[in-house]
RNA sequence: GCGAGAGUGGCGGAACUGGCAGACGCGCCAGACUUAGGAUCUGGUGGGUGACCAUGGGGGUUCAAGUCCCCCCUCUCGCACCA
């Protein structure tokens, strides 16, 4: 035993002990309630950063707390280990991606994460770049292919020139690549897609059931899915007789259509302008718009431009002829690529009409404003009464929406339709370090899925990476050449790999039975552990990973492998770790290295500080001095416990007989407070401050020396303190727990319960106010009645002074707390 | 523009259903022990050196407002030509 707090010795000792004794290894135990606590697994970049430390510290406190509360806790960790950085390292330094990745994993696990004292069941480690994992990506792909949920199509896709690969819509932020920030180009390619849109309705509807998710994440998901309900209406093109179909959510304004606009890519465009004098001008316009970058074109500040095609179409509601324009703001990928334009009731159409001198017609009136098309300065987009709309006049426009939709359907000029902003998930990547897509192409039989028995399609490890040319796999002859599973003839393999977000879309299921080799996971094990009770990670995945994982879970359910609908019941999005008010970054030079903190202060201090400085959902301002404070606190506790450990060793903790003792009361108040702070919103910062208060009180209590009769109360206080600290500073608590004479790990010790009767105060401190201002304080015996409070307050000398002989108008008594005398 | 969240000491942050604003920590000041301390312990610490003013600003409700209501300002994040 060492009386000096040597964190290095303590932490190494307990890390070894947990490992040797397999303290955190778990299995399915139907007799216990399970708790699945999961932190988003990291990409093995080579080093952890403070954001990881914070994320894992939060998850570890929750896991350790739940374990002490008697739950069977699944707390796994793994590696999201396919991805571009490994390939870039290979190109730059000539290290094979697999070597680079596996070495990083070993380093991060053994030298970094293990030093943090995290209570993971390492027997369940999942590494997505290994064949025993990614073969199941391929298996899911084939299952989805069989069900029409994986398909290939030619389309415009997002192309990052710097990463030399296609990106999913979710991976483009403000027109820039989410990973490297390059401007994303538009490219027409044949690509594999997962049909996430087949689940759009359910993904949206289930948002309402995710009550344990932050509202803003749900809002972001709802926005991303973007459901809009409206109608498609056919306008007949004059002359050709072809139908130009538009989508609108504002069918109540159909009578106000004064022109139409179609996307520059619209397939009907050529037919519209053929042989017209406008054709040349239109083609020039289209060419100019299409040559623009997608980011530029969809920028909000982009000037709305258009050109008249020379063609007219007929509004089927009023048989009016309206000109058809091409607009640079009309998107081919949304709706039908053609819109009706109602300048009076749509701001964008209004501005466009003003610019090109097109007419404005009011069809929704506001009684007070008295709208006049000639004098309007902006579109009227609010509700009102229908006007100029034939038999729909005088209806409220909300009402007319339904009526017009009915009318359109009856006349067979259109149908009710739902449009989604959500697009199918493009998963092809022209990169090497990912899961090969299990498809071969045969000249006779076409695209053929690789039979299940031939899985996995192994990623060859001897591919030269140059960073130039085509996808690296396309350069590998041995990989490329294959045999058609159907006819046995020569065929070539698909050389694209899957988006790495596929890997992270089901890893939480794999943790349930990571060694299962006949299926992606064991159904029974998943039935026991799933869903994840608490998921913790950064907000940056609010749409990406979290949406894909929800989609995959629903697919897995429909494959009959899992009985739930949603993967994550509760989601905690932790804030960033910042320094000097900014996110830590190399360029700003404000990065704090976890290794340095661990060497100087130890894991328990690092954990304690990061949990104490801010509540988990908020940003955490890193403070070196704050770390000192956490370190000091541990020293204070250590010194205190050691000072009394010999005297306390054979003392039994106090029981109900000690009710009334101030320290006993503080002990139980602290148990209550810490427990509630963890249970309610995981507010560890206030839980730790309660522990600090208790330690301060312990110092007071023991400052004059401790008599023998005080030992039981002191013992119960120190026992409780150690237990309450265990989730936050686990090594530290283990060591003190042993010093106090315990022989089994504190990790499995039961969490203390507070004694409700022990926290009842023997005296009340009553605040006395005169006219709402605090003027005095009274100490009265507990349980004093309202009448007694009032009498005592009125008899108080300060109150009498303030009353100056006047009679109180009213006296308000808040039971056991406060008296307010109103004059 | 729309949506969400937030504005409290020198700083990070407390204050659960309206009831002592500033818990706890950092920093700072003073003292003790010390040859010495950037170690440790003890005390103090919103402003103004009286009864007053203070939770972004302005109104309101109430005996009582950081907390509830109305108006406004600022910041952060997300979405944003979606028809």
CSV table of N, CA, C and O (backbone and C1' of nucleotides) in Angstrom, one decimal, chain A residues 220 228 247-249 297 300 302 304 331 334 339 348 421 612-613 615 618 625 632 636 685 689 692-693 696 769 777 810 812 814 820, chain B residues 3-4 12-16 19-21 23-27 39-43 51-53 63-64 77-83:
chain,number,residue,atom,x,y,z
A,220,UNK,N,-33.7,16.9,-38.4
A,220,UNK,CA,-32.8,16.8,-39.5
A,220,UNK,C,-33.1,15.6,-40.3
A,220,UNK,O,-33.1,15.7,-41.6
A,228,UNK,N,-43.3,15.4,-49.4
A,228,UNK,CA,-44.3,16.4,-49.7
A,228,UNK,C,-45.5,15.8,-50.5
A,228,UNK,O,-45.3,15.0,-51.4
A,247,UNK,N,-45.5,18.4,-61.0
A,247,UNK,CA,-45.9,18.0,-59.6
A,247,UNK,C,-46.0,19.3,-58.8
A,247,UNK,O,-45.3,20.3,-59.0
A,248,UNK,N,-47.1,19.4,-58.0
A,248,UNK,CA,-47.3,20.6,-57.2
A,248,UNK,C,-47.9,20.2,-55.8
A,248,UNK,O,-48.7,19.2,-55.8
A,249,UNK,N,-47.6,20.9,-54.8
A,249,UNK,CA,-48.2,20.8,-53.5
A,249,UNK,C,-49.3,21.8,-53.4
A,249,UNK,O,-50.0,21.9,-52.4
A,297,UNK,N,-24.8,25.9,-59.4
A,297,UNK,CA,-26.1,25.9,-59.9
A,297,UNK,C,-27.2,25.9,-58.8
A,297,UNK,O,-28.2,26.6,-58.9
A,300,UNK,N,-28.1,29.2,-53.4
A,300,UNK,CA,-29.3,30.0,-53.3
A,300,UNK,C,-29.2,31.4,-53.9
A,300,UNK,O,-30.1,31.9,-54.4
A,302,UNK,N,-27.7,32.1,-56.5
A,302,UNK,CA,-27.6,31.9,-58.0
A,302,UNK,C,-28.8,32.7,-58.6
A,302,UNK,O,-30.0,32.5,-58.2
A,304,UNK,N,-31.8,33.5,-60.8
A,304,UNK,CA,-32.8,32.7,-61.5
A,304,UNK,C,-32.9,33.1,-62.9
A,304,UNK,O,-33.3,34.3,-63.1
A,331,UNK,N,-35.2,21.5,-60.9
A,331,UNK,CA,-34.3,20.3,-60.7
A,331,UNK,C,-34.9,19.1,-61.4
A,331,UNK,O,-36.1,18.7,-61.1
A,334,UNK,N,-36.0,16.2,-58.8
A,334,UNK,CA,-37.1,16.3,-57.9
A,334,UNK,C,-38.4,16.4,-58.6
A,334,UNK,O,-38.5,17.1,-59.6
A,339,UNK,N,-42.4,22.2,-63.7
A,339,UNK,CA,-43.3,22.9,-62.7
A,339,UNK,C,-44.3,23.8,-63.3
A,339,UNK,O,-44.1,24.3,-64.4
A,348,UNK,N,-40.7,32.7,-55.6
A,348,UNK,CA,-39.7,32.5,-56.7
A,348,UNK,C,-40.3,32.7,-58.0
A,348,UNK,O,-39.7,33.4,-58.9
A,421,UNK,N,-37.8,13.9,-50.9
A,421,UNK,CA,-36.5,14.5,-51.1
A,421,UNK,C,-35.4,13.4,-51.1
A,421,UNK,O,-34.3,13.5,-51.7
A,612,UNK,N,-16.7,16.5,-15.8
A,612,UNK,CA,-17.1,17.5,-14.9
A,612,UNK,C,-17.3,18.9,-15.5
A,612,UNK,O,-18.1,19.7,-15.1
A,613,UNK,N,-16.5,19.2,-16.6
A,613,UNK,CA,-16.5,20.5,-17.1
A,613,UNK,C,-17.7,21.0,-17.8
A,613,UNK,O,-17.9,22.2,-18.0
A,615,UNK,N,-22.0,19.5,-19.2
A,615,UNK,CA,-22.9,18.4,-19.4
A,615,UNK,C,-22.6,17.8,-20.8
A,615,UNK,O,-22.2,18.5,-21.7
A,618,UNK,N,-23.4,19.3,-24.4
A,618,UNK,CA,-22.8,20.6,-24.7
A,618,UNK,C,-21.3,20.5,-25.1
A,618,UNK,O,-20.6,19.6,-24.7
A,625,UNK,N,-6.0,24.1,-16.5
A,625,UNK,CA,-6.2,24.3,-15.1
A,625,UNK,C,-7.3,23.6,-14.5
A,625,UNK,O,-7.3,23.1,-13.3
A,632,UNK,N,-6.4,17.4,-8.3
A,632,UNK,CA,-6.4,17.8,-6.9
A,632,UNK,C,-7.5,17.1,-6.1
A,632,UNK,O,-7.3,16.7,-5.0
A,636,UNK,N,-7.2,14.7,-2.9
A,636,UNK,CA,-7.9,15.0,-1.6
A,636,UNK,C,-8.6,13.8,-1.1
A,636,UNK,O,-8.6,13.5,0.1
A,685,UNK,N,-21.7,16.3,-14.6
A,685,UNK,CA,-21.1,17.5,-14.0
A,685,UNK,C,-21.6,17.8,-12.6
A,685,UNK,O,-20.8,18.1,-11.7
A,689,UNK,N,-20.0,17.4,-8.8
A,689,UNK,CA,-19.9,18.5,-7.9
A,689,UNK,C,-20.5,18.1,-6.6
A,689,UNK,O,-20.1,18.5,-5.5
A,692,UNK,N,-17.8,16.3,-4.7
A,692,UNK,CA,-16.9,17.3,-4.2
A,692,UNK,C,-17.4,17.9,-2.9
A,692,UNK,O,-16.7,18.1,-1.9
A,693,UNK,N,-18.7,18.2,-2.9
A,693,UNK,CA,-19.3,18.8,-1.7
A,693,UNK,C,-19.2,17.8,-0.5
A,693,UNK,O,-18.9,18.2,0.6
A,696,UNK,N,-15.7,17.8,0.8
A,696,UNK,CA,-15.5,19.0,1.6
A,696,UNK,C,-16.0,18.8,3.0
A,696,UNK,O,-15.4,19.2,4.0
A,769,UNK,N,-39.0,36.9,4.0
A,769,UNK,CA,-39.0,38.0,3.0
A,769,UNK,C,-40.0,39.0,3.5
A,769,UNK,O,-41.0,38.7,4.1
A,777,UNK,N,-33.4,35.1,8.2
A,777,UNK,CA,-33.5,33.7,8.1
A,777,UNK,C,-33.7,33.2,9.5
A,777,UNK,O,-33.2,33.7,10.5
A,810,UNK,N,-50.7,40.8,4.1
A,810,UNK,CA,-50.9,39.4,3.7
A,810,UNK,C,-49.6,38.7,4.1
A,810,UNK,O,-48.5,39.3,4.0
A,812,UNK,N,-47.6,35.1,3.2
A,812,UNK,CA,-47.5,33.9,2.4
A,812,UNK,C,-46.5,32.9,3.0
A,812,UNK,O,-45.4,33.3,3.3
A,814,UNK,N,-44.7,29.3,2.4
A,814,UNK,CA,-44.4,28.1,1.6
A,814,UNK,C,-43.9,27.1,2.6
A,814,UNK,O,-42.9,27.3,3.3
A,820,UNK,N,-43.2,35.1,3.3
A,820,UNK,CA,-43.2,36.4,2.7
A,820,UNK,C,-44.2,37.3,3.3
A,820,UNK,O,-45.4,37.0,3.2
B,3,G,P,-40.2,28.5,-38.1
B,3,G,O5',-39.3,27.3,-37.7
B,3,G,C5',-39.8,25.9,-38.0
B,3,G,C4',-38.7,25.0,-37.7
B,3,G,C3',-38.1,25.1,-36.3
B,3,G,O3',-38.9,24.5,-35.3
B,3,G,C1',-36.3,24.8,-37.9
B,4,A,P,-38.8,25.1,-33.8
B,4,A,O5',-37.4,24.5,-33.3
B,4,A,C5',-37.2,23.1,-33.1
B,4,A,C4',-35.8,22.8,-32.7
B,4,A,C3',-35.3,23.5,-31.5
B,4,A,O3',-35.6,22.9,-30.3
B,4,A,C1',-33.7,23.7,-33.2
B,12,G,P,-17.3,31.0,-20.0
B,12,G,O5',-17.1,29.5,-19.5
B,12,G,C5',-16.2,28.6,-20.1
B,12,G,C4',-16.2,27.3,-19.4
B,12,G,C3',-17.6,26.7,-19.2
B,12,G,O3',-18.1,26.1,-20.3
B,12,G,C1',-16.3,26.5,-17.2
B,13,G,P,-19.7,26.0,-20.5
B,13,G,O5',-20.1,25.1,-19.3
B,13,G,C5',-21.4,25.2,-18.7
B,13,G,C4',-21.2,24.7,-17.3
B,13,G,C3',-22.5,24.8,-16.5
B,13,G,O3',-23.2,23.5,-16.6
B,13,G,C1',-20.9,26.0,-15.3
B,14,A,P,-24.7,23.4,-16.4
B,14,A,O5',-24.7,23.2,-14.9
B,14,A,C5',-25.4,24.2,-14.1
B,14,A,C4',-25.4,23.8,-12.7
B,14,A,C3',-26.8,23.9,-12.1
B,14,A,O3',-27.4,22.6,-12.1
B,14,A,C1',-25.3,25.3,-11.0
B,15,A,P,-28.8,22.5,-12.7
B,15,A,O5',-29.7,23.4,-11.8
B,15,A,C5',-29.9,23.1,-10.4
B,15,A,C4',-30.6,24.3,-9.8
B,15,A,C3',-31.8,24.9,-10.5
B,15,A,O3',-32.9,24.1,-10.4
B,15,A,C1',-30.4,26.6,-9.8
B,16,C,P,-34.1,24.2,-11.4
B,16,C,O5',-34.6,22.7,-11.6
B,16,C,C5',-34.7,22.1,-12.9
B,16,C,C4',-35.4,20.8,-12.6
B,16,C,C3',-36.9,20.9,-12.1
B,16,C,O3',-37.8,20.9,-13.2
B,16,C,C1',-35.7,19.5,-10.7
B,19,G,P,-38.4,28.3,-8.3
B,19,G,O5',-38.7,29.1,-7.0
B,19,G,C5',-38.1,30.4,-6.9
B,19,G,C4',-38.0,30.8,-5.4
B,19,G,C3',-37.5,29.6,-4.5
B,19,G,O3',-36.7,30.2,-3.5
B,19,G,C1',-39.6,30.4,-3.8
B,20,C,P,-35.1,30.5,-3.9
B,20,C,O5',-34.7,31.3,-2.7
B,20,C,C5',-35.2,32.6,-2.5
B,20,C,C4',-34.0,33.4,-1.9
B,20,C,C3',-32.8,33.4,-2.7
B,20,C,O3',-32.1,34.7,-2.6
B,20,C,C1',-32.3,32.5,-0.6
B,21,A,P,-32.4,35.8,-3.7
B,21,A,O5',-31.7,35.1,-4.9
B,21,A,C5',-30.3,35.0,-4.9
B,21,A,C4',-30.0,33.8,-5.8
B,21,A,C3',-28.5,33.5,-5.9
B,21,A,O3',-28.2,32.6,-4.9
B,21,A,C1',-29.4,33.7,-8.1
B,23,A,P,-21.6,29.8,-5.7
B,23,A,O5',-21.7,28.3,-5.1
B,23,A,C5',-22.8,28.0,-4.2
B,23,A,C4',-23.2,26.6,-4.3
B,23,A,C3',-22.1,25.6,-4.5
B,23,A,O3',-21.5,25.2,-3.3
B,23,A,C1',-23.8,25.2,-6.1
B,24,C,P,-20.0,25.3,-3.0
B,24,C,O5',-19.4,24.4,-4.2
B,24,C,C5',-19.5,23.0,-4.1
B,24,C,C4',-19.0,22.3,-5.3
B,24,C,C3',-17.6,22.8,-5.8
B,24,C,O3',-16.6,22.2,-5.1
B,24,C,C1',-19.1,22.8,-7.6
B,25,G,P,-15.3,23.1,-4.8
B,25,G,O5',-14.6,23.2,-6.2
B,25,G,C5',-14.1,22.1,-6.9
B,25,G,C4',-13.8,22.4,-8.3
B,25,G,C3',-12.8,23.5,-8.5
B,25,G,O3',-11.4,23.1,-8.3
B,25,G,C1',-14.6,23.8,-10.0
B,26,C,P,-10.3,24.1,-7.9
B,26,C,O5',-10.1,25.0,-9.2
B,26,C,C5',-9.6,24.4,-10.4
B,26,C,C4',-9.6,25.4,-11.5
B,26,C,C3',-8.9,26.7,-11.3
B,26,C,O3',-7.5,26.5,-11.5
B,26,C,C1',-11.0,27.2,-12.2
B,27,G,P,-6.5,27.3,-10.5
B,27,G,O5',-6.7,28.8,-10.8
B,27,G,C5',-6.3,29.3,-12.1
B,27,G,C4',-6.9,30.8,-12.3
B,27,G,C3',-6.4,31.7,-11.2
B,27,G,O3',-5.1,32.3,-11.5
B,27,G,C1',-8.7,31.9,-11.5
B,39,A,P,0.7,24.9,-6.2
B,39,A,O5',1.7,23.8,-5.5
B,39,A,C5',1.9,22.6,-6.2
B,39,A,C4',2.0,21.5,-5.1
B,39,A,C3',0.9,21.4,-4.1
B,39,A,O3',-0.2,20.7,-4.6
B,39,A,C1',2.9,21.4,-2.9
B,40,U,P,-1.7,21.0,-4.2
B,40,U,O5',-1.7,20.9,-2.6
B,40,U,C5',-1.8,19.6,-2.1
B,40,U,C4',-1.7,19.7,-0.6
B,40,U,C3',-2.9,20.5,0.0
B,40,U,O3',-4.0,19.7,0.2
B,40,U,C1',-0.8,21.2,1.0
B,41,C,P,-5.5,20.4,0.1
B,41,C,O5',-5.6,21.1,1.5
B,41,C,C5',-5.6,20.3,2.7
B,41,C,C4',-5.5,21.2,3.9
B,41,C,C3',-6.5,22.4,4.0
B,41,C,O3',-7.8,21.9,4.5
B,41,C,C1',-4.4,23.2,4.4
B,42,U,P,-9.1,22.6,4.1
B,42,U,O5',-9.0,24.0,4.9
B,42,U,C5',-9.1,24.0,6.3
B,42,U,C4',-9.0,25.5,6.8
B,42,U,C3',-10.0,26.5,6.1
B,42,U,O3',-11.3,26.4,6.6
B,42,U,C1',-7.8,27.4,6.2
B,43,G,P,-12.5,26.7,5.7
B,43,G,O5',-12.4,28.3,5.5
B,43,G,C5',-12.7,29.2,6.6
B,43,G,C4',-12.3,30.6,6.3
B,43,G,C3',-13.0,31.2,5.1
B,43,G,O3',-14.3,31.6,5.4
B,43,G,C1',-10.7,31.7,5.0
B,51,A,P,-26.8,48.2,1.0
B,51,A,O5',-28.3,48.5,1.3
B,51,A,C5',-29.2,47.5,1.6
B,51,A,C4',-30.4,48.0,2.3
B,51,A,C3',-31.4,48.7,1.4
B,51,A,O3',-32.4,47.7,1.1
B,51,A,C1',-31.1,49.8,3.5
B,52,C,P,-33.1,47.8,-0.3
B,52,C,O5',-32.2,48.7,-1.3
B,52,C,C5',-32.8,49.4,-2.4
B,52,C,C4',-31.8,49.8,-3.3
B,52,C,C3',-31.6,48.9,-4.5
B,52,C,O3',-32.6,49.2,-5.5
B,52,C,C1',-29.5,49.4,-3.6
B,53,C,P,-33.1,48.0,-6.4
B,53,C,O5',-31.9,47.8,-7.4
B,53,C,C5',-31.4,48.9,-8.2
B,53,C,C4',-30.2,48.4,-8.9
B,53,C,C3',-30.3,47.1,-9.7
B,53,C,O3',-31.1,47.3,-10.9
B,53,C,C1',-28.3,47.2,-8.5
B,63,C,P,-50.5,39.0,-6.3
B,63,C,O5',-49.2,39.2,-5.4
B,63,C,C5',-49.0,40.3,-4.6
B,63,C,C4',-47.8,40.0,-3.7
B,63,C,C3',-46.5,39.6,-4.5
B,63,C,O3',-45.8,40.7,-5.0
B,63,C,C1',-46.8,38.1,-2.6
B,64,A,P,-45.2,40.7,-6.4
B,64,A,O5',-44.1,39.5,-6.3
B,64,A,C5',-42.9,39.8,-5.5
B,64,A,C4',-42.1,38.5,-5.4
B,64,A,C3',-41.7,37.9,-6.8
B,64,A,O3',-40.6,38.6,-7.3
B,64,A,C1',-42.5,36.2,-5.4
B,77,C,P,-21.8,27.5,-36.4
B,77,C,O5',-22.8,26.3,-36.4
B,77,C,C5',-22.5,25.0,-35.7
B,77,C,C4',-23.7,24.2,-35.6
B,77,C,C3',-24.4,23.9,-36.9
B,77,C,O3',-23.8,22.9,-37.7
B,77,C,C1',-26.0,24.5,-35.3
B,78,G,P,-23.8,23.0,-39.3
B,78,G,O5',-25.3,22.5,-39.6
B,78,G,C5',-25.6,21.2,-39.2
B,78,G,C4',-27.1,21.0,-39.4
B,78,G,C3',-27.7,21.3,-40.7
B,78,G,O3',-27.5,20.3,-41.6
B,78,G,C1',-29.0,22.3,-39.1
B,79,C,P,-27.3,20.7,-43.2
B,79,C,O5',-28.7,21.1,-43.6
B,79,C,C5',-29.8,20.2,-43.6
B,79,C,C4',-31.1,20.9,-44.0
B,79,C,C3',-31.1,21.7,-45.3
B,79,C,O3',-31.2,20.9,-46.4
B,79,C,C1',-32.1,23.0,-43.6
B,80,A,P,-30.3,21.3,-47.7
B,80,A,O5',-31.0,22.7,-48.1
B,80,A,C5',-32.4,22.6,-48.5
B,80,A,C4',-33.0,24.0,-48.5
B,80,A,C3',-32.4,24.9,-49.6
B,80,A,O3',-32.8,24.5,-50.9
B,80,A,C1',-32.7,26.1,-47.6
B,81,C,P,-32.0,25.0,-52.1
B,81,C,O5',-33.2,24.8,-53.1
B,81,C,C5',-34.5,25.2,-52.6
B,81,C,C4',-35.1,26.3,-53.4
B,81,C,C3',-36.0,25.8,-54.5
B,81,C,O3',-37.2,26.4,-54.3
B,81,C,C1',-34.5,27.5,-55.3
B,82,C,P,-38.2,25.9,-53.1
B,82,C,O5',-38.2,24.3,-53.4
B,82,C,C5',-39.1,23.7,-54.3
B,82,C,C4',-39.4,22.3,-53.9
B,82,C,C3',-39.5,22.2,-52.4
B,82,C,O3',-40.8,22.0,-51.8
B,82,C,C1',-37.9,20.7,-53.2
B,83,A,P,-41.9,21.3,-51.9
B,83,A,O5',-42.7,22.2,-52.9
B,83,A,C5',-43.5,21.6,-53.9
B,83,A,C4',-43.6,22.5,-55.0
B,83,A,C3',-44.3,22.0,-56.3
B,83,A,O3',-45.7,22.1,-56.2
B,83,A,C1',-42.3,23.1,-56.8
